[in-house]
mmCIF file of C-alpha atoms and ligand atoms in Angstrom:
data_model
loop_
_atom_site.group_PDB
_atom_site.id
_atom_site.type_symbol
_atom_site.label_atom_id
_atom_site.label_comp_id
_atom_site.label_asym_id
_atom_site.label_seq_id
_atom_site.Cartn_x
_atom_site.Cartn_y
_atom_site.Cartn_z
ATOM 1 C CA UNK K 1 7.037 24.733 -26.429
ATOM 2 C CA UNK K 2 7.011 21.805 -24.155
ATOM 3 C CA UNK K 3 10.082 19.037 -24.209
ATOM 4 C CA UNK K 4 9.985 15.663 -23.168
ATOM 5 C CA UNK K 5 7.152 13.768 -20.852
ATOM 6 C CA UNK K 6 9.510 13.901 -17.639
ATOM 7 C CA UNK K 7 6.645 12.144 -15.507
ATOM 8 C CA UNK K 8 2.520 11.570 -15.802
ATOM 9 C CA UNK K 9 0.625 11.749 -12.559
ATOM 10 C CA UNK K 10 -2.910 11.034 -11.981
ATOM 11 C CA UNK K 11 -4.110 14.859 -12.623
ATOM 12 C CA UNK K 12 -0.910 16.641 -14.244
ATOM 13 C CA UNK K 13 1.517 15.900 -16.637
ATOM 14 C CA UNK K 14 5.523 17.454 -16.070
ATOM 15 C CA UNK K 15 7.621 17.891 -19.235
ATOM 16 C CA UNK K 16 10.951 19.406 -19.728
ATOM 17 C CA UNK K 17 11.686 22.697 -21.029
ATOM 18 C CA UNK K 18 14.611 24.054 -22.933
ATOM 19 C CA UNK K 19 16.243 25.493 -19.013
ATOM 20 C CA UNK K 20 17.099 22.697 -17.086
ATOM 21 C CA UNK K 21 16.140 24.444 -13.601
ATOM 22 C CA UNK K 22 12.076 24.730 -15.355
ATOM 23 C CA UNK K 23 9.792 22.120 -15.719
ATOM 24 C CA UNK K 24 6.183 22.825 -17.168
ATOM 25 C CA UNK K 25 3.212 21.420 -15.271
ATOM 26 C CA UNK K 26 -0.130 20.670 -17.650
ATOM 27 C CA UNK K 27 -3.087 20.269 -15.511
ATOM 28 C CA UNK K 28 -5.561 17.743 -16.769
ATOM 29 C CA UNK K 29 -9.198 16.577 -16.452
ATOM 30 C CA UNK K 30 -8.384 13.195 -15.329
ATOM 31 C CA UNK K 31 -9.891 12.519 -11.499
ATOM 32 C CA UNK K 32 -9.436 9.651 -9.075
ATOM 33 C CA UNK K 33 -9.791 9.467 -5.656
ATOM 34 C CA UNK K 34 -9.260 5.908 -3.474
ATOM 35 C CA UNK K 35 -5.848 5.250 -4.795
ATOM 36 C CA UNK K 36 -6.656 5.232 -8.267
ATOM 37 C CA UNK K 37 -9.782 2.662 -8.021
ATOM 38 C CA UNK K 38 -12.136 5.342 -8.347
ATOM 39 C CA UNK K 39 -11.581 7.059 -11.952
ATOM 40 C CA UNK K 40 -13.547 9.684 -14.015
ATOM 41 C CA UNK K 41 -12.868 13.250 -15.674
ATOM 42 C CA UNK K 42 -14.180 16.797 -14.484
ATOM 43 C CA UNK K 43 -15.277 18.719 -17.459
ATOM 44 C CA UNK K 44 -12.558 21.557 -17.669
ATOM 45 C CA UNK K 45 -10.755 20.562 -14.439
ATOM 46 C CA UNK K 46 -6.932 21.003 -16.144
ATOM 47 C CA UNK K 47 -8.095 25.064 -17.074
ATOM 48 C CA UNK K 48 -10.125 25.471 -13.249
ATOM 49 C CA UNK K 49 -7.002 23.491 -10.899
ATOM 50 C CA UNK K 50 -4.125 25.646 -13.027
ATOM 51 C CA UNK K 51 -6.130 29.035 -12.195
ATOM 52 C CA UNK K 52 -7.008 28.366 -8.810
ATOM 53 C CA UNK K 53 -3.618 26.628 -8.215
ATOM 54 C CA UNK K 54 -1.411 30.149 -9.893
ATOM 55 C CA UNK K 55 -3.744 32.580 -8.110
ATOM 56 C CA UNK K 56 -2.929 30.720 -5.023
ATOM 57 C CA UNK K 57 0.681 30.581 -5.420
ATOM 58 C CA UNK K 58 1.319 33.962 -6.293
ATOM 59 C CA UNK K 59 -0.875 34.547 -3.314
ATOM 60 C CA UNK K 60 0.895 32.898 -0.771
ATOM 61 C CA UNK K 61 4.642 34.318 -2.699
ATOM 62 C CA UNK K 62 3.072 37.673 -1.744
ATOM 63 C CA UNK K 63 2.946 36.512 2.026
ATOM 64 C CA UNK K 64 6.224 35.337 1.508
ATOM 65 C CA UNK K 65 6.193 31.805 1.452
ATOM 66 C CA UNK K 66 8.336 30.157 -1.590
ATOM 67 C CA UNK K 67 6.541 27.946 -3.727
ATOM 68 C CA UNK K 68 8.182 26.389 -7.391
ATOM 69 C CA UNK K 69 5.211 28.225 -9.307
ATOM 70 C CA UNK K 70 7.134 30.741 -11.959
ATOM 71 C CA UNK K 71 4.645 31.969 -14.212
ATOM 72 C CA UNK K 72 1.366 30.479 -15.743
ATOM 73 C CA UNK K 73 1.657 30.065 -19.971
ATOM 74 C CA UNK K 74 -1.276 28.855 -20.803
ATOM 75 C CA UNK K 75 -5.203 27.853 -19.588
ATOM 76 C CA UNK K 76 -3.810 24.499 -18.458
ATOM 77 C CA UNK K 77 0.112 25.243 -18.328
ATOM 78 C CA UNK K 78 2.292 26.588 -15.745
ATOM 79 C CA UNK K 79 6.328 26.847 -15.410
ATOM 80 C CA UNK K 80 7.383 25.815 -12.000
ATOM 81 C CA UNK K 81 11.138 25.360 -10.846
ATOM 82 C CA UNK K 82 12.250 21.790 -11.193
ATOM 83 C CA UNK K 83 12.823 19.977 -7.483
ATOM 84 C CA UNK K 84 12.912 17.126 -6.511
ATOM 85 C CA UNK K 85 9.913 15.951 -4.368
ATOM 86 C CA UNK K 86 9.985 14.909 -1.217
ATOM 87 C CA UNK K 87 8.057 11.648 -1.149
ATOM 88 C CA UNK K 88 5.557 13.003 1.820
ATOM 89 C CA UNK K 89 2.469 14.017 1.646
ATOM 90 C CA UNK K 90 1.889 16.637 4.360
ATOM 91 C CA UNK K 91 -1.872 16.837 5.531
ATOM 92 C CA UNK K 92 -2.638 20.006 7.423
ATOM 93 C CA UNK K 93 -6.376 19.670 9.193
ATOM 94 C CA UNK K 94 -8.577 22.218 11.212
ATOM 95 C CA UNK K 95 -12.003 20.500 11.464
ATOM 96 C CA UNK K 96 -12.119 15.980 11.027
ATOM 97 C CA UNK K 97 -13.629 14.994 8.092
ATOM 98 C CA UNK K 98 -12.430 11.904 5.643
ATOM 99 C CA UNK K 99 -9.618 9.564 6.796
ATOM 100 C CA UNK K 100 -9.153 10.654 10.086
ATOM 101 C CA UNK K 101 -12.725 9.987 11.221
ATOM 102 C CA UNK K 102 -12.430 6.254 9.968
ATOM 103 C CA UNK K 103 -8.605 6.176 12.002
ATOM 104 C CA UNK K 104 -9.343 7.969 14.857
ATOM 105 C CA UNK K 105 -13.405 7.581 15.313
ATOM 106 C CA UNK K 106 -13.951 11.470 15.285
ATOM 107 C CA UNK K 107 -16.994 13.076 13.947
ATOM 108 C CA UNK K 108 -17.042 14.556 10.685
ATOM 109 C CA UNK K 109 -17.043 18.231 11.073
ATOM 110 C CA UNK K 110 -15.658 18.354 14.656
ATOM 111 C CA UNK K 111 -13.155 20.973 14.697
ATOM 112 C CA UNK K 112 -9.754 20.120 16.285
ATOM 113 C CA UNK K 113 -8.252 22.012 19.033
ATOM 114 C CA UNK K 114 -5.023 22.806 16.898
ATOM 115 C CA UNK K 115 -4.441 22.880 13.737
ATOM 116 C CA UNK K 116 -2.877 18.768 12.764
ATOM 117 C CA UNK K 117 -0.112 18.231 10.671
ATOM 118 C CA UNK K 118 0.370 14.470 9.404
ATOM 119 C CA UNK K 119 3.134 12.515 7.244
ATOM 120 C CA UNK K 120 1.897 9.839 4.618
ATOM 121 C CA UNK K 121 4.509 8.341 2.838
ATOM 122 C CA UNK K 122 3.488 9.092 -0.649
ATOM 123 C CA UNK K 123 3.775 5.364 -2.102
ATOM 124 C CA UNK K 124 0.850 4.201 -4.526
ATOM 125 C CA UNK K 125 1.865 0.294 -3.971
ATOM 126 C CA UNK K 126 1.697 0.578 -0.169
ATOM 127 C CA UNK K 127 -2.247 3.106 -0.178
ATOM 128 C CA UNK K 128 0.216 6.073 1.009
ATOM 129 C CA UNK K 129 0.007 4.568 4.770
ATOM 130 C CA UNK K 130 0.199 7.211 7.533
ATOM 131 C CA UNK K 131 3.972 7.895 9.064
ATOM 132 C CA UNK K 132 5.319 9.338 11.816
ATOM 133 C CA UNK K 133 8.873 11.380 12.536
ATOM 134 C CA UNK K 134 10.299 7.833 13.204
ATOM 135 C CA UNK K 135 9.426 6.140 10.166
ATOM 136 C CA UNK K 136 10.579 9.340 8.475
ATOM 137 C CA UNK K 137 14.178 9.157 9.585
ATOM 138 C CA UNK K 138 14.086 4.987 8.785
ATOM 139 C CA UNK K 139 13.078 5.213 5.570
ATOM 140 C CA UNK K 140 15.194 8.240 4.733
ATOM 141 C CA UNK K 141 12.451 10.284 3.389
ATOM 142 C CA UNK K 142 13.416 13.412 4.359
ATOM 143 C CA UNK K 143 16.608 14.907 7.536
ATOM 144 C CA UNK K 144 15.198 15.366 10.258
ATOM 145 C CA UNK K 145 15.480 19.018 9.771
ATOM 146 C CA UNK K 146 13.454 18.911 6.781
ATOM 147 C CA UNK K 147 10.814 16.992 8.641
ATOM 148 C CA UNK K 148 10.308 19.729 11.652
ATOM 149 C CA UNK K 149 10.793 22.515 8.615
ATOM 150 C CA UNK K 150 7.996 20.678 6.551
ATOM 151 C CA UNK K 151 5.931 21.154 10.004
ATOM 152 C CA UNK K 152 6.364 24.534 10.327
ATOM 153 C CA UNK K 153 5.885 25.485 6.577
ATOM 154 C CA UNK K 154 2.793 23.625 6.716
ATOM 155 C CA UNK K 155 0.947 25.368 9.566
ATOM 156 C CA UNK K 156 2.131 28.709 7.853
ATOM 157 C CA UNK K 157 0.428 27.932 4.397
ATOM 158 C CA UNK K 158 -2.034 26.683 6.689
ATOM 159 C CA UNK K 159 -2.691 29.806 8.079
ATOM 160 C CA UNK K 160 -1.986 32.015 5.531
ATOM 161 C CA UNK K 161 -4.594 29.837 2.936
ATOM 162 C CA UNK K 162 -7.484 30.173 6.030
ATOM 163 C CA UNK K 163 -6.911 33.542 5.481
ATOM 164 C CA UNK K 164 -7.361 33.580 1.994
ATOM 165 C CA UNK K 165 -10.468 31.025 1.346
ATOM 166 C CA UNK K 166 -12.174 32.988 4.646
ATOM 167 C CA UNK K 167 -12.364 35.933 1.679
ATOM 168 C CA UNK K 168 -13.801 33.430 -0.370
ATOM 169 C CA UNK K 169 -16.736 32.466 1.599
ATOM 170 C CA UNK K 170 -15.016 28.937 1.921
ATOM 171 C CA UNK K 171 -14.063 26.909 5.272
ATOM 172 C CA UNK K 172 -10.477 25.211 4.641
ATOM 173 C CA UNK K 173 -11.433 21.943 6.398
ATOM 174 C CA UNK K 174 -7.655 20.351 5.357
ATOM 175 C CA UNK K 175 -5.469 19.951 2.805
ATOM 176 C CA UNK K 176 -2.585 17.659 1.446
ATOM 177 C CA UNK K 177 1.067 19.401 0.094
ATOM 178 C CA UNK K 178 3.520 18.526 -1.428
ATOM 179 C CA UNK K 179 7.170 19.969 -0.799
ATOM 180 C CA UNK K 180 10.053 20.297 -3.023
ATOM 181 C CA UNK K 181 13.987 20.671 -2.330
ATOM 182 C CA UNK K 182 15.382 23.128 -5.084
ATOM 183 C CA UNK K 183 19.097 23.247 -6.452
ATOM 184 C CA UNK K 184 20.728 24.881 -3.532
ATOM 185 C CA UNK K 185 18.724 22.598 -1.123
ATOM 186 C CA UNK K 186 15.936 25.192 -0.163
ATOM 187 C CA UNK K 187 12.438 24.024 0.591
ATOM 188 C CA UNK K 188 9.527 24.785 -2.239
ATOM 189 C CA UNK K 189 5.880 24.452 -2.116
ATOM 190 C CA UNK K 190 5.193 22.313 -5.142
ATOM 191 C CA UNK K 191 2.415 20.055 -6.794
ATOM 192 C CA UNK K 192 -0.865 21.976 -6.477
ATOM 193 C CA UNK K 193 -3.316 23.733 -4.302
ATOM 194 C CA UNK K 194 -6.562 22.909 -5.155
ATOM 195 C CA UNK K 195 -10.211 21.724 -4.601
ATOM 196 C CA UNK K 196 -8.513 18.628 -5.985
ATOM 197 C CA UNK K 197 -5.805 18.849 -2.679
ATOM 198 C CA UNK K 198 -8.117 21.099 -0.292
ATOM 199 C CA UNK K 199 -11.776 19.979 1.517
ATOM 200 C CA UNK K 200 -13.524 23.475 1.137
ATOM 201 C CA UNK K 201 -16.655 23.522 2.661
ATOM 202 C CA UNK K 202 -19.030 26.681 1.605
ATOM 203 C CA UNK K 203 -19.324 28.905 4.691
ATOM 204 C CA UNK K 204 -22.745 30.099 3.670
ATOM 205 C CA UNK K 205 -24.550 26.289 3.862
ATOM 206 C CA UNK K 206 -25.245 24.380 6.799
ATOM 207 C CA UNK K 207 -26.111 21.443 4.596
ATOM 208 C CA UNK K 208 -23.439 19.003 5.202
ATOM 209 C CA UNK K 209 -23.842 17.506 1.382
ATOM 210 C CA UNK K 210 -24.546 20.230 -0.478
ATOM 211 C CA UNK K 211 -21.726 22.866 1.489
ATOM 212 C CA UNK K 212 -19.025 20.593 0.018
ATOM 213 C CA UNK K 213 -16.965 22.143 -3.054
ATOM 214 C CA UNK K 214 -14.299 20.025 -3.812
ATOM 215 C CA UNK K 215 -13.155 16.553 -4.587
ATOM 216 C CA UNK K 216 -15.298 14.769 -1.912
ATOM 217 C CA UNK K 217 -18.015 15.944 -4.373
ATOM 218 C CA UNK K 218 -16.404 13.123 -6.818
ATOM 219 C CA UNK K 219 -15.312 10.805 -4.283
ATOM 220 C CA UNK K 220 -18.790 10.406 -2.890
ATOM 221 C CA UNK K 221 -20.900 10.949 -6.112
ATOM 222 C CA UNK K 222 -22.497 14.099 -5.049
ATOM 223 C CA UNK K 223 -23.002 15.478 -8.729
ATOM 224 C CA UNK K 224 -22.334 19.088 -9.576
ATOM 225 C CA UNK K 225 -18.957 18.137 -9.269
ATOM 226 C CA UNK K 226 -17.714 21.096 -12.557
ATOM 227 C CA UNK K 227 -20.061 23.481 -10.829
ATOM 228 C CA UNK K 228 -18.429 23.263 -7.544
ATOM 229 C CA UNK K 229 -15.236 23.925 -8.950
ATOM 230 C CA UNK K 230 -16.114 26.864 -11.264
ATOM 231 C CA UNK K 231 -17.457 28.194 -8.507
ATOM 232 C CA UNK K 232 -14.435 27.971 -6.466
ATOM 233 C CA UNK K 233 -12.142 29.052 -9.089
ATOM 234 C CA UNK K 234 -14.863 32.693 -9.775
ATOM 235 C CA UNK K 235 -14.356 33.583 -5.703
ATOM 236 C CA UNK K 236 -10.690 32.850 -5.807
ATOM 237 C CA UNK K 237 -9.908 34.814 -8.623
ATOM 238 C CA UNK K 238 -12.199 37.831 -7.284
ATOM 239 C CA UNK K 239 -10.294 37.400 -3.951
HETATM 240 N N1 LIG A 1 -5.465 14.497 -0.247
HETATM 241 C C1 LIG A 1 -4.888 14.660 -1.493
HETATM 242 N N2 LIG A 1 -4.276 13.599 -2.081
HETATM 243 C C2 LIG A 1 -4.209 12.373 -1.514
HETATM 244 C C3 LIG A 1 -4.805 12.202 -0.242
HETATM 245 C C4 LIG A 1 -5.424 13.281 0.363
HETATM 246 O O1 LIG A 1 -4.899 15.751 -2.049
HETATM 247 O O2 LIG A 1 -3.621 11.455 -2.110
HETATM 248 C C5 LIG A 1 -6.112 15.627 0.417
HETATM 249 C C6 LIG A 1 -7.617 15.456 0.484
HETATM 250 O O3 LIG A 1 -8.232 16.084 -0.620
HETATM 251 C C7 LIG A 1 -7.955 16.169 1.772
HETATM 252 C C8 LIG A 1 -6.709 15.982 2.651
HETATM 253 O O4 LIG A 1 -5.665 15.669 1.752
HETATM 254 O O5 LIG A 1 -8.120 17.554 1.527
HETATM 255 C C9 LIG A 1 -6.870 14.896 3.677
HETATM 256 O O6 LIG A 1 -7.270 13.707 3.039
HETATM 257 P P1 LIG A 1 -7.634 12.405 3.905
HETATM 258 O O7 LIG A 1 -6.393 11.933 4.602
HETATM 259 O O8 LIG A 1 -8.798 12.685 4.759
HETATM 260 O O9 LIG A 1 -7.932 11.283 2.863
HETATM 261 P P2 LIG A 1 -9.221 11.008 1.965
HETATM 262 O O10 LIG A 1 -10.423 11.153 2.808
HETATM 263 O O11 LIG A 1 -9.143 12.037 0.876
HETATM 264 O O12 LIG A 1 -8.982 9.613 1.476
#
């Protein structure tokens, strides 16, 4: 029962429904990585992302945080509340690894001090270049207030999804959010959590290749790429 294609992103597709105030979100198997330049599909990604990413959700709901997931409809299908997105893309990291190590010269696998929260200003045209607090408030993005809340609400999921992928047997290395502002102007998690949006690194593998079950698998052409993934989505759901 979906309505009209609202908007098509590079791994889900958001159509109307017949309340205004619900969108549904169809996961698909459609992966890129490098701003689009990289392209391929992940045998039964839509079905693996949309379980992970409800489990997860109702998860963190439970712990109190408020996220736009409403209720999951079908293998690939979810209702979520409509909001509109903030265009930043909030990266929360605990250990380097990707573009940080290029930035800032770290190691990969050199765990920071603190957990890091970073803006990118989520713009395909410009590579989604890094921002800070200033740039924020110039290019209107977000109030100021909504910047240090998108802070805070980040190191709490932050904390709250170590917890959870600890269970799992899984290191949460970092992972990118997206936040949306609902009708009366309250703050949503949105968009997706999964090994599409997380580095999860297998705590049980010292291997620095073969430990890696997420997206980097695709990125860097590691193979087992479906595997990876099922596997992720078997210990989150037993979690
Ligand atoms: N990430 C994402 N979407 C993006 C960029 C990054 O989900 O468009 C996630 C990525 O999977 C990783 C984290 O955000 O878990 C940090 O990514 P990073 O900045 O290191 O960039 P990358 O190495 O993925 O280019």
């Amino acid at each position: 029962m979906s309505g009209t294609k609202l908007y098509e992103g590079k791994a889900k597709i958001l159509f109307t429904t017949n309340d205004p105030n619900i969108l549904l979100s169809r996961y698909k198997d459609d992966a890129t990585a490098f701003n689009a330049l990289k392209k391929g599909t992940i045998a039964n990604k839509g079905e693996m992302n949309c379980a992970i990413a409800s489990h997860i959700f109702q998860y963190l709901e439970i712990q109190g945080l408020a996220t736009h997931f409403i209720k999951q409809v079908s293998p690939n299908e979810m209702q979520v509340a409509a909001v509109k997105i903030l265009p930043i893309e909030v990266v929360v990291r605990n250990i380097a690894a990707g573009s940080i190590c290029k930035r800032l010269g770290l190691e990969q696998g050199q765990p920071l001090k603190q957990p890091l929260v970073e803006f990118f200003y989520k713009n395909d045209d410009l590579g989604d270049p890094l921002i800070t607090d200033a740039h924020v408030a110039m290019l209107d993005l977000a109030t100021p207030e909504q910047a240090a809340q998108l802070k805070q609400l980040a190191l709490d999921i932050n904390q709250h999804l170590q917890t959870f992928f600890d269970r799992c047997n899984l290191i949460l290395v970092d992972f990118k959010v997206e936040i949306g502002v609902d009708v009366k102007g309250k703050l949503l998690l949105a968009d997706e959590i999964s090994p599409d949006t997380c580095r999860l690194w297998d705590k049980a593998i010292a291997d620095p290749s073969d430990r890696i079950m997420d997206k980097d698998r695709f990125r860097q052409d590691l193979g087992n790429i479906a595997e990876a993934y099922q596997e992720v989505m078997k210990r989150v759901l037993a979690a």
